[in-house]
mmCIF file with all atom_site columns, C-alpha atoms in Angstrom:
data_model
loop_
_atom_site.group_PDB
_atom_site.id
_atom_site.type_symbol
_atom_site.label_atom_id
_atom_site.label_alt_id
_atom_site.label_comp_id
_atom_site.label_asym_id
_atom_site.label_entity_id
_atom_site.label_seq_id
_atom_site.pdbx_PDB_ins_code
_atom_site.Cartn_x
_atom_site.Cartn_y
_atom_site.Cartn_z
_atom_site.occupancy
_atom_site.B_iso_or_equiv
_atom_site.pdbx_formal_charge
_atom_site.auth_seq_id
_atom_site.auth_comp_id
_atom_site.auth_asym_id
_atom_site.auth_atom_id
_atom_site.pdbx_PDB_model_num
ATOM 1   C CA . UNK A 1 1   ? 3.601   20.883  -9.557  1.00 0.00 ? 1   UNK A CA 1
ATOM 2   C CA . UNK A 1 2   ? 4.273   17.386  -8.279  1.00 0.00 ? 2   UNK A CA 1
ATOM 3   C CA . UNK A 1 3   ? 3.620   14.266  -9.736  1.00 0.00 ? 3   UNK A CA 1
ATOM 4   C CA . UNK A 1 4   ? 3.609   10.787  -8.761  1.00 0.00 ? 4   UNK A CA 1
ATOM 5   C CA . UNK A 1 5   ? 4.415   7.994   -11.116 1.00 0.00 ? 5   UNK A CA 1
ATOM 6   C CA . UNK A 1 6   ? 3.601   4.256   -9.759  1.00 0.00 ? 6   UNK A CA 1
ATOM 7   C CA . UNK A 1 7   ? 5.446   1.140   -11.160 1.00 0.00 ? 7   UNK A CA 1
ATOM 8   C CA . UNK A 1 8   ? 4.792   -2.224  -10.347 1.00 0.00 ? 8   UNK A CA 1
ATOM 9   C CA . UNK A 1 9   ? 1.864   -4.191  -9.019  1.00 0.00 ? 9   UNK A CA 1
ATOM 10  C CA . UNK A 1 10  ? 0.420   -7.038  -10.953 1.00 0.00 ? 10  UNK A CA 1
ATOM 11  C CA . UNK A 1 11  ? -0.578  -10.793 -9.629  1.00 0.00 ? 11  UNK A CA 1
ATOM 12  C CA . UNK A 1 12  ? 1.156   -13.262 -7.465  1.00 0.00 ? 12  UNK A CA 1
ATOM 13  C CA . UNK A 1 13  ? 0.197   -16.151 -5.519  1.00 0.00 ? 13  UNK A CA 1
ATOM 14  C CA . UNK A 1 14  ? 0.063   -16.243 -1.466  1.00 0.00 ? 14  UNK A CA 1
ATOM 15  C CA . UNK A 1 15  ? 3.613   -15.777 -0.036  1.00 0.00 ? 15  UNK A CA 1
ATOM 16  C CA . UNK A 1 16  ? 4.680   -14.317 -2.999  1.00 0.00 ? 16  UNK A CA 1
ATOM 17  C CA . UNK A 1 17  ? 6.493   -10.941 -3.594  1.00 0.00 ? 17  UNK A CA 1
ATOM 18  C CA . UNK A 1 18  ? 6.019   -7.769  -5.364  1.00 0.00 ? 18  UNK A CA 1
ATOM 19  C CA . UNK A 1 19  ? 8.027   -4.381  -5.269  1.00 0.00 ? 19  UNK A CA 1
ATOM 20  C CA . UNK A 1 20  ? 6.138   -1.186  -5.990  1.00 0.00 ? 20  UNK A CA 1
ATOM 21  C CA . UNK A 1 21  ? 7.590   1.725   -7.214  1.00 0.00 ? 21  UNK A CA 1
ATOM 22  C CA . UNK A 1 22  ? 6.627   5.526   -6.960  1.00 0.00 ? 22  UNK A CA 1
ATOM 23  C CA . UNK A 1 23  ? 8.841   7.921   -8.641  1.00 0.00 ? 23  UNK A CA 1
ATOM 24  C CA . UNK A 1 24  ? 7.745   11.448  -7.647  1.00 0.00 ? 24  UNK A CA 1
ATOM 25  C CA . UNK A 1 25  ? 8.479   14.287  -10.000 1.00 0.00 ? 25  UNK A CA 1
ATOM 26  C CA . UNK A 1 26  ? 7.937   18.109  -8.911  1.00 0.00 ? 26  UNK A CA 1
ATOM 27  C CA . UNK A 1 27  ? 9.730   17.690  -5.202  1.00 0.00 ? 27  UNK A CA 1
ATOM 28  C CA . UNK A 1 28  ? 12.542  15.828  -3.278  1.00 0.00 ? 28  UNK A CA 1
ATOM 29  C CA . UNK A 1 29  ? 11.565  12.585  -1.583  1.00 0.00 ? 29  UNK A CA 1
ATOM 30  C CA . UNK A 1 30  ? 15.292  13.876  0.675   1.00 0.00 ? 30  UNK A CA 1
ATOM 31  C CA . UNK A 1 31  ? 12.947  16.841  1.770   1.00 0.00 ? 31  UNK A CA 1
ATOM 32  C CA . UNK A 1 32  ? 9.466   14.885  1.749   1.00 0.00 ? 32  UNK A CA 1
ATOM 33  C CA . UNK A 1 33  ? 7.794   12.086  3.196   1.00 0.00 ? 33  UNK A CA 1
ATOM 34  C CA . UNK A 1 34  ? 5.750   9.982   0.686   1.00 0.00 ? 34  UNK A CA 1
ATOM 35  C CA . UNK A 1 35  ? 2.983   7.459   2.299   1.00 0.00 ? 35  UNK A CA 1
ATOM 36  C CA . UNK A 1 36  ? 1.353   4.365   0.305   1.00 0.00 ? 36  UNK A CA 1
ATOM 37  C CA . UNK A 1 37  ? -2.475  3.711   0.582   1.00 0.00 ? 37  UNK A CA 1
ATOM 38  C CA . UNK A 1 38  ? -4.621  1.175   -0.644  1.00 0.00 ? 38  UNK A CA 1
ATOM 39  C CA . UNK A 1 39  ? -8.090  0.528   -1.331  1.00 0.00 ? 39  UNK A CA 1
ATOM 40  C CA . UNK A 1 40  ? -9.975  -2.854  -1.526  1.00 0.00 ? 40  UNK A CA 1
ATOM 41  C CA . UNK A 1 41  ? -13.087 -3.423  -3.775  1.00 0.00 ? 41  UNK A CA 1
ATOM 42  C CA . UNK A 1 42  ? -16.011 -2.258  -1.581  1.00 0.00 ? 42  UNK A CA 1
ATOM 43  C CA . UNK A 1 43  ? -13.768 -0.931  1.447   1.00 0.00 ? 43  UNK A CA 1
ATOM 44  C CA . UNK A 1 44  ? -12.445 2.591   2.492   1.00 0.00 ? 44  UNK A CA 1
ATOM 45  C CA . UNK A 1 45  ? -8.555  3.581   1.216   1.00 0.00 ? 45  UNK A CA 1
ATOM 46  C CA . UNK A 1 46  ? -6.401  2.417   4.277   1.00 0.00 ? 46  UNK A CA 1
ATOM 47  C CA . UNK A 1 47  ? -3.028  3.728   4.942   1.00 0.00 ? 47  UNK A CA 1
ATOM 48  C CA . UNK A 1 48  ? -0.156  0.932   4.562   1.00 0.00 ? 48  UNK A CA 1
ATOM 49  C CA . UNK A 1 49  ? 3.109   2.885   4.892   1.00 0.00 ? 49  UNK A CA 1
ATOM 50  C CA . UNK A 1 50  ? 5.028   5.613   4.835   1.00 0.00 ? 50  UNK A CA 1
ATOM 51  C CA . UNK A 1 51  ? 8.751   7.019   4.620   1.00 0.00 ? 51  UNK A CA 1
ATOM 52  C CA . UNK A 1 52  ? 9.997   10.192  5.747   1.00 0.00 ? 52  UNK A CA 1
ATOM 53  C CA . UNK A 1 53  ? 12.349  12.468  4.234   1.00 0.00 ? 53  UNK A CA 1
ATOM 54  C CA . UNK A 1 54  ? 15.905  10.266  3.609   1.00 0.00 ? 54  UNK A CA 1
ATOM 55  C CA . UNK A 1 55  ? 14.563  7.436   4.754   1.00 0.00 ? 55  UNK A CA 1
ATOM 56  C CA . UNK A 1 56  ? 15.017  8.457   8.123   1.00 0.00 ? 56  UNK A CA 1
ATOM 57  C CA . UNK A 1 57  ? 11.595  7.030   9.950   1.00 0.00 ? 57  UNK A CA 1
ATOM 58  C CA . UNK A 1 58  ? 9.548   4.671   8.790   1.00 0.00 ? 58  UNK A CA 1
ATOM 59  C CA . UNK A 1 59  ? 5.740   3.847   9.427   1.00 0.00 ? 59  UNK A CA 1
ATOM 60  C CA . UNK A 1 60  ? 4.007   0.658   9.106   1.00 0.00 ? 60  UNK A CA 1
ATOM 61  C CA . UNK A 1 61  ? 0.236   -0.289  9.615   1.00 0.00 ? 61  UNK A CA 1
ATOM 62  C CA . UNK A 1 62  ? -0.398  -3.221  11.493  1.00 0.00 ? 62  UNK A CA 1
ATOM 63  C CA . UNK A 1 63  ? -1.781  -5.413  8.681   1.00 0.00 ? 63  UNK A CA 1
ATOM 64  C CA . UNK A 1 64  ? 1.992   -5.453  7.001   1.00 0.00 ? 64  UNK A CA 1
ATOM 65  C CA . UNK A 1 65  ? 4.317   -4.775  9.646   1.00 0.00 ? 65  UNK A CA 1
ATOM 66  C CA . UNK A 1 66  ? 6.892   -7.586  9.466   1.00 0.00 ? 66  UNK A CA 1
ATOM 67  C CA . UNK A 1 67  ? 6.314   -8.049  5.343   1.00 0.00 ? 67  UNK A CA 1
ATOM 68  C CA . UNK A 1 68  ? 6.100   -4.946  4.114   1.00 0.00 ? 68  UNK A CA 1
ATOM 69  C CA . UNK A 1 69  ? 9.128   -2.403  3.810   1.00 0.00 ? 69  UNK A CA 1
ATOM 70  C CA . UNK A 1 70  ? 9.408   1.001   2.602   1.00 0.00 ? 70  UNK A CA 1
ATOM 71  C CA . UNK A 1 71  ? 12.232  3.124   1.125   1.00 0.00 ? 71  UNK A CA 1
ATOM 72  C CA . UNK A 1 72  ? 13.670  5.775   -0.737  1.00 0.00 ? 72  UNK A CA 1
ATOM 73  C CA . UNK A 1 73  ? 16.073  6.695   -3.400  1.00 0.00 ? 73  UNK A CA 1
ATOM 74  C CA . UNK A 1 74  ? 17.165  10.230  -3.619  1.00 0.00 ? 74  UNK A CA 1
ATOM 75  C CA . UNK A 1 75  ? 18.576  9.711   -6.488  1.00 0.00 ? 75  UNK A CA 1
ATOM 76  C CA . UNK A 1 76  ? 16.452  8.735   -8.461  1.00 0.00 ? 76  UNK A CA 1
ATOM 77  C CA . UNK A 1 77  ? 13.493  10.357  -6.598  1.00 0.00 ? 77  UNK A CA 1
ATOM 78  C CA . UNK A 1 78  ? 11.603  7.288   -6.367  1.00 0.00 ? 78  UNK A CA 1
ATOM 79  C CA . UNK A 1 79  ? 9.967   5.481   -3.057  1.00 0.00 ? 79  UNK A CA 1
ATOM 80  C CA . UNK A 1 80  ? 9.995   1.339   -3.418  1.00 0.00 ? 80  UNK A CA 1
ATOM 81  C CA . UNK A 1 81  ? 7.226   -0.547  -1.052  1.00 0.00 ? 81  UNK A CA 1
ATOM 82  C CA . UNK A 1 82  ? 8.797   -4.165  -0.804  1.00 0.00 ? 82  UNK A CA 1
ATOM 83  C CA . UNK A 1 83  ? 6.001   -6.594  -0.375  1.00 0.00 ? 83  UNK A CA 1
ATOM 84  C CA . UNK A 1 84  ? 6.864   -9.883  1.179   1.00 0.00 ? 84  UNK A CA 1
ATOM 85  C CA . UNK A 1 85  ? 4.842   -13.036 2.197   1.00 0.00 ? 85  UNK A CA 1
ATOM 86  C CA . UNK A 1 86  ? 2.016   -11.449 0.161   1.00 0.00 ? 86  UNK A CA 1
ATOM 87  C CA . UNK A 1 87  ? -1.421  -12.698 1.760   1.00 0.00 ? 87  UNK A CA 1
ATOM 88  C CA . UNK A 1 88  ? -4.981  -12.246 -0.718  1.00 0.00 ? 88  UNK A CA 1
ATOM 89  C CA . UNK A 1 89  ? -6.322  -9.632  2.004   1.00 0.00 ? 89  UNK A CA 1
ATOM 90  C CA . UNK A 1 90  ? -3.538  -7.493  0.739   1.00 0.00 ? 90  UNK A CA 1
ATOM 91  C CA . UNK A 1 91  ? -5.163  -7.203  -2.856  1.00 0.00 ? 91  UNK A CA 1
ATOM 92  C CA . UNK A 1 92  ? -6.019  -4.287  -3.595  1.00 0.00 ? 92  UNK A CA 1
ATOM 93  C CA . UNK A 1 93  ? -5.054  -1.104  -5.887  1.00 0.00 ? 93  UNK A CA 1
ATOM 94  C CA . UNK A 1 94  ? -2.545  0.792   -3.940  1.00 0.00 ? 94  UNK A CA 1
ATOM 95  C CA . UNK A 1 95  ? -1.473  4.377   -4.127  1.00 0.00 ? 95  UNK A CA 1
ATOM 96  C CA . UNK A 1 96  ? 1.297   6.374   -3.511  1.00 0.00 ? 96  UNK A CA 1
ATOM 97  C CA . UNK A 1 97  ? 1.061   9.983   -1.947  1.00 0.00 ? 97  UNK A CA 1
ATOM 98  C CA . UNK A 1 98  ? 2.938   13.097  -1.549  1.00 0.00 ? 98  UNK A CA 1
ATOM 99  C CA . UNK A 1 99  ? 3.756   14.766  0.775   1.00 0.00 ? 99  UNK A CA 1
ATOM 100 C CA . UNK A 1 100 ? 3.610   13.758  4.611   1.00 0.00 ? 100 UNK A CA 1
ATOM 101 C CA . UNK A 1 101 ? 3.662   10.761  6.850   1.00 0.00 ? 101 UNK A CA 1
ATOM 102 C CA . UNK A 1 102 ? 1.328   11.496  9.377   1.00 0.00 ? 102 UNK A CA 1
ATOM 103 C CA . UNK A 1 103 ? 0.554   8.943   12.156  1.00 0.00 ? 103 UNK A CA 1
ATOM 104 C CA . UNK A 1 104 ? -2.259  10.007  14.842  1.00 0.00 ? 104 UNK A CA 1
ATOM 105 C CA . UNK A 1 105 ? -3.038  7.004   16.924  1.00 0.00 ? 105 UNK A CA 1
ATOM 106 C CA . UNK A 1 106 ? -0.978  4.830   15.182  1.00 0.00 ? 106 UNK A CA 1
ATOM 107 C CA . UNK A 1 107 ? -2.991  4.953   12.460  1.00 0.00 ? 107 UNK A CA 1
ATOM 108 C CA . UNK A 1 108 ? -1.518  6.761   9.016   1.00 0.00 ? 108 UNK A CA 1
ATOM 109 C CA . UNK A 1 109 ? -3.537  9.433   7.900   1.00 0.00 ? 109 UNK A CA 1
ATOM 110 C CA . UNK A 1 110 ? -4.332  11.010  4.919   1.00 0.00 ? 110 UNK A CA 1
ATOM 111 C CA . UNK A 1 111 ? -4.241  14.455  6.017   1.00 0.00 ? 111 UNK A CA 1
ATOM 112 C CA . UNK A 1 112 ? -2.354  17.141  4.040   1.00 0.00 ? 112 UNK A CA 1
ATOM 113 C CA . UNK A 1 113 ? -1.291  14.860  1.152   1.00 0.00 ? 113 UNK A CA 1
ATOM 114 C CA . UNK A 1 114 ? -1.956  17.025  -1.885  1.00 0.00 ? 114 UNK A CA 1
ATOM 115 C CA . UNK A 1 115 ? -0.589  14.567  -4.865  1.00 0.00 ? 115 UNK A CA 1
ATOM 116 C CA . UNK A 1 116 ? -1.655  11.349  -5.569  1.00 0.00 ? 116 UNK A CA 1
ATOM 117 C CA . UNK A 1 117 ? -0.720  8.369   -7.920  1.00 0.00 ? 117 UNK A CA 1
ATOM 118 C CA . UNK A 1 118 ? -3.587  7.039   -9.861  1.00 0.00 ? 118 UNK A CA 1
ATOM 119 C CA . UNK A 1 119 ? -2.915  3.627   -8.292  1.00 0.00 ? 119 UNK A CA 1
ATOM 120 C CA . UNK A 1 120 ? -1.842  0.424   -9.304  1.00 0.00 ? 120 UNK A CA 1
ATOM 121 C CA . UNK A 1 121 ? -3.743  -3.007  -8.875  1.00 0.00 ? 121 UNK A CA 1
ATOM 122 C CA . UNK A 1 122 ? -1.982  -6.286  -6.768  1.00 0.00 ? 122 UNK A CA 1
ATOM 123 C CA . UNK A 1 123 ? -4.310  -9.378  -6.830  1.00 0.00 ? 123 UNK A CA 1
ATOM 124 C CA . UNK A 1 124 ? -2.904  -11.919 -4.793  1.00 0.00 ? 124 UNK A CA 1
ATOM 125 C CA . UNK A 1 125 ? -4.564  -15.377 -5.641  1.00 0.00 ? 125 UNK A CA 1
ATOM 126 C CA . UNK A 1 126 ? -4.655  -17.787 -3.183  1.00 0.00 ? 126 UNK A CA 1
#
């Protein structure tokens, strides 16, 4: 059974910064890839990123490519989403999944990702 644990999240103003944290219990983020979503009051859950096992790809939507950066620690089994330049489109609660980093179009999908966080919420105020 796999769990997944969010830290983080909170509010910040407009260029601001935020790290999330997701530390996954139940299986390796060295043998997984873990993807973050979000979802914005009154719009569909969008993918944002996603990291594949040891770090070794990386995906990024186009709404936070160039701000946003993804990693992992095996170690301590835990996947960090640096937020940078924060904008207040970005607000939203935002999820971490396990386990895949699929990418069909260029788009992230949600496809096959069994274990979810319950979300935490970023408000960025402008």
């Amino acid at each position: 059974r796999c769990s997944c644990r969010r830290l983080g999240g909170g509010l910040v103003q407009a260029g601001g910064s935020l790290r999330l944290s997701c530390v996954i219990s139940g299986l390796s983020v060295d043998e997984n890839a873990i993807s973050w979503f979000r979802q914005a009051p009154g719009k569909e859950r969008e993918g944002v990123s996603c990291v594949g096992n040891r770090g070794r790809s990386t995906h990024y939507e186009d709404s936070v490519k160039g701000r946003f950066a993804v990693s992992s620690d095996g170690v301590k089994n835990t996947v960090y989403l640096q937020m940078n330049n924060l904008e207040p489109e970005d607000s939203a609660v935002y999820y971490c999944a396990a386990a895949g980093c699929l990418v069909v179009g260029d788009r992230l999908q949600e496809y096959g990702l069994e274990y979810w966080g319950k979300g935490t919420q970023v408000t960025v105020s402008s």
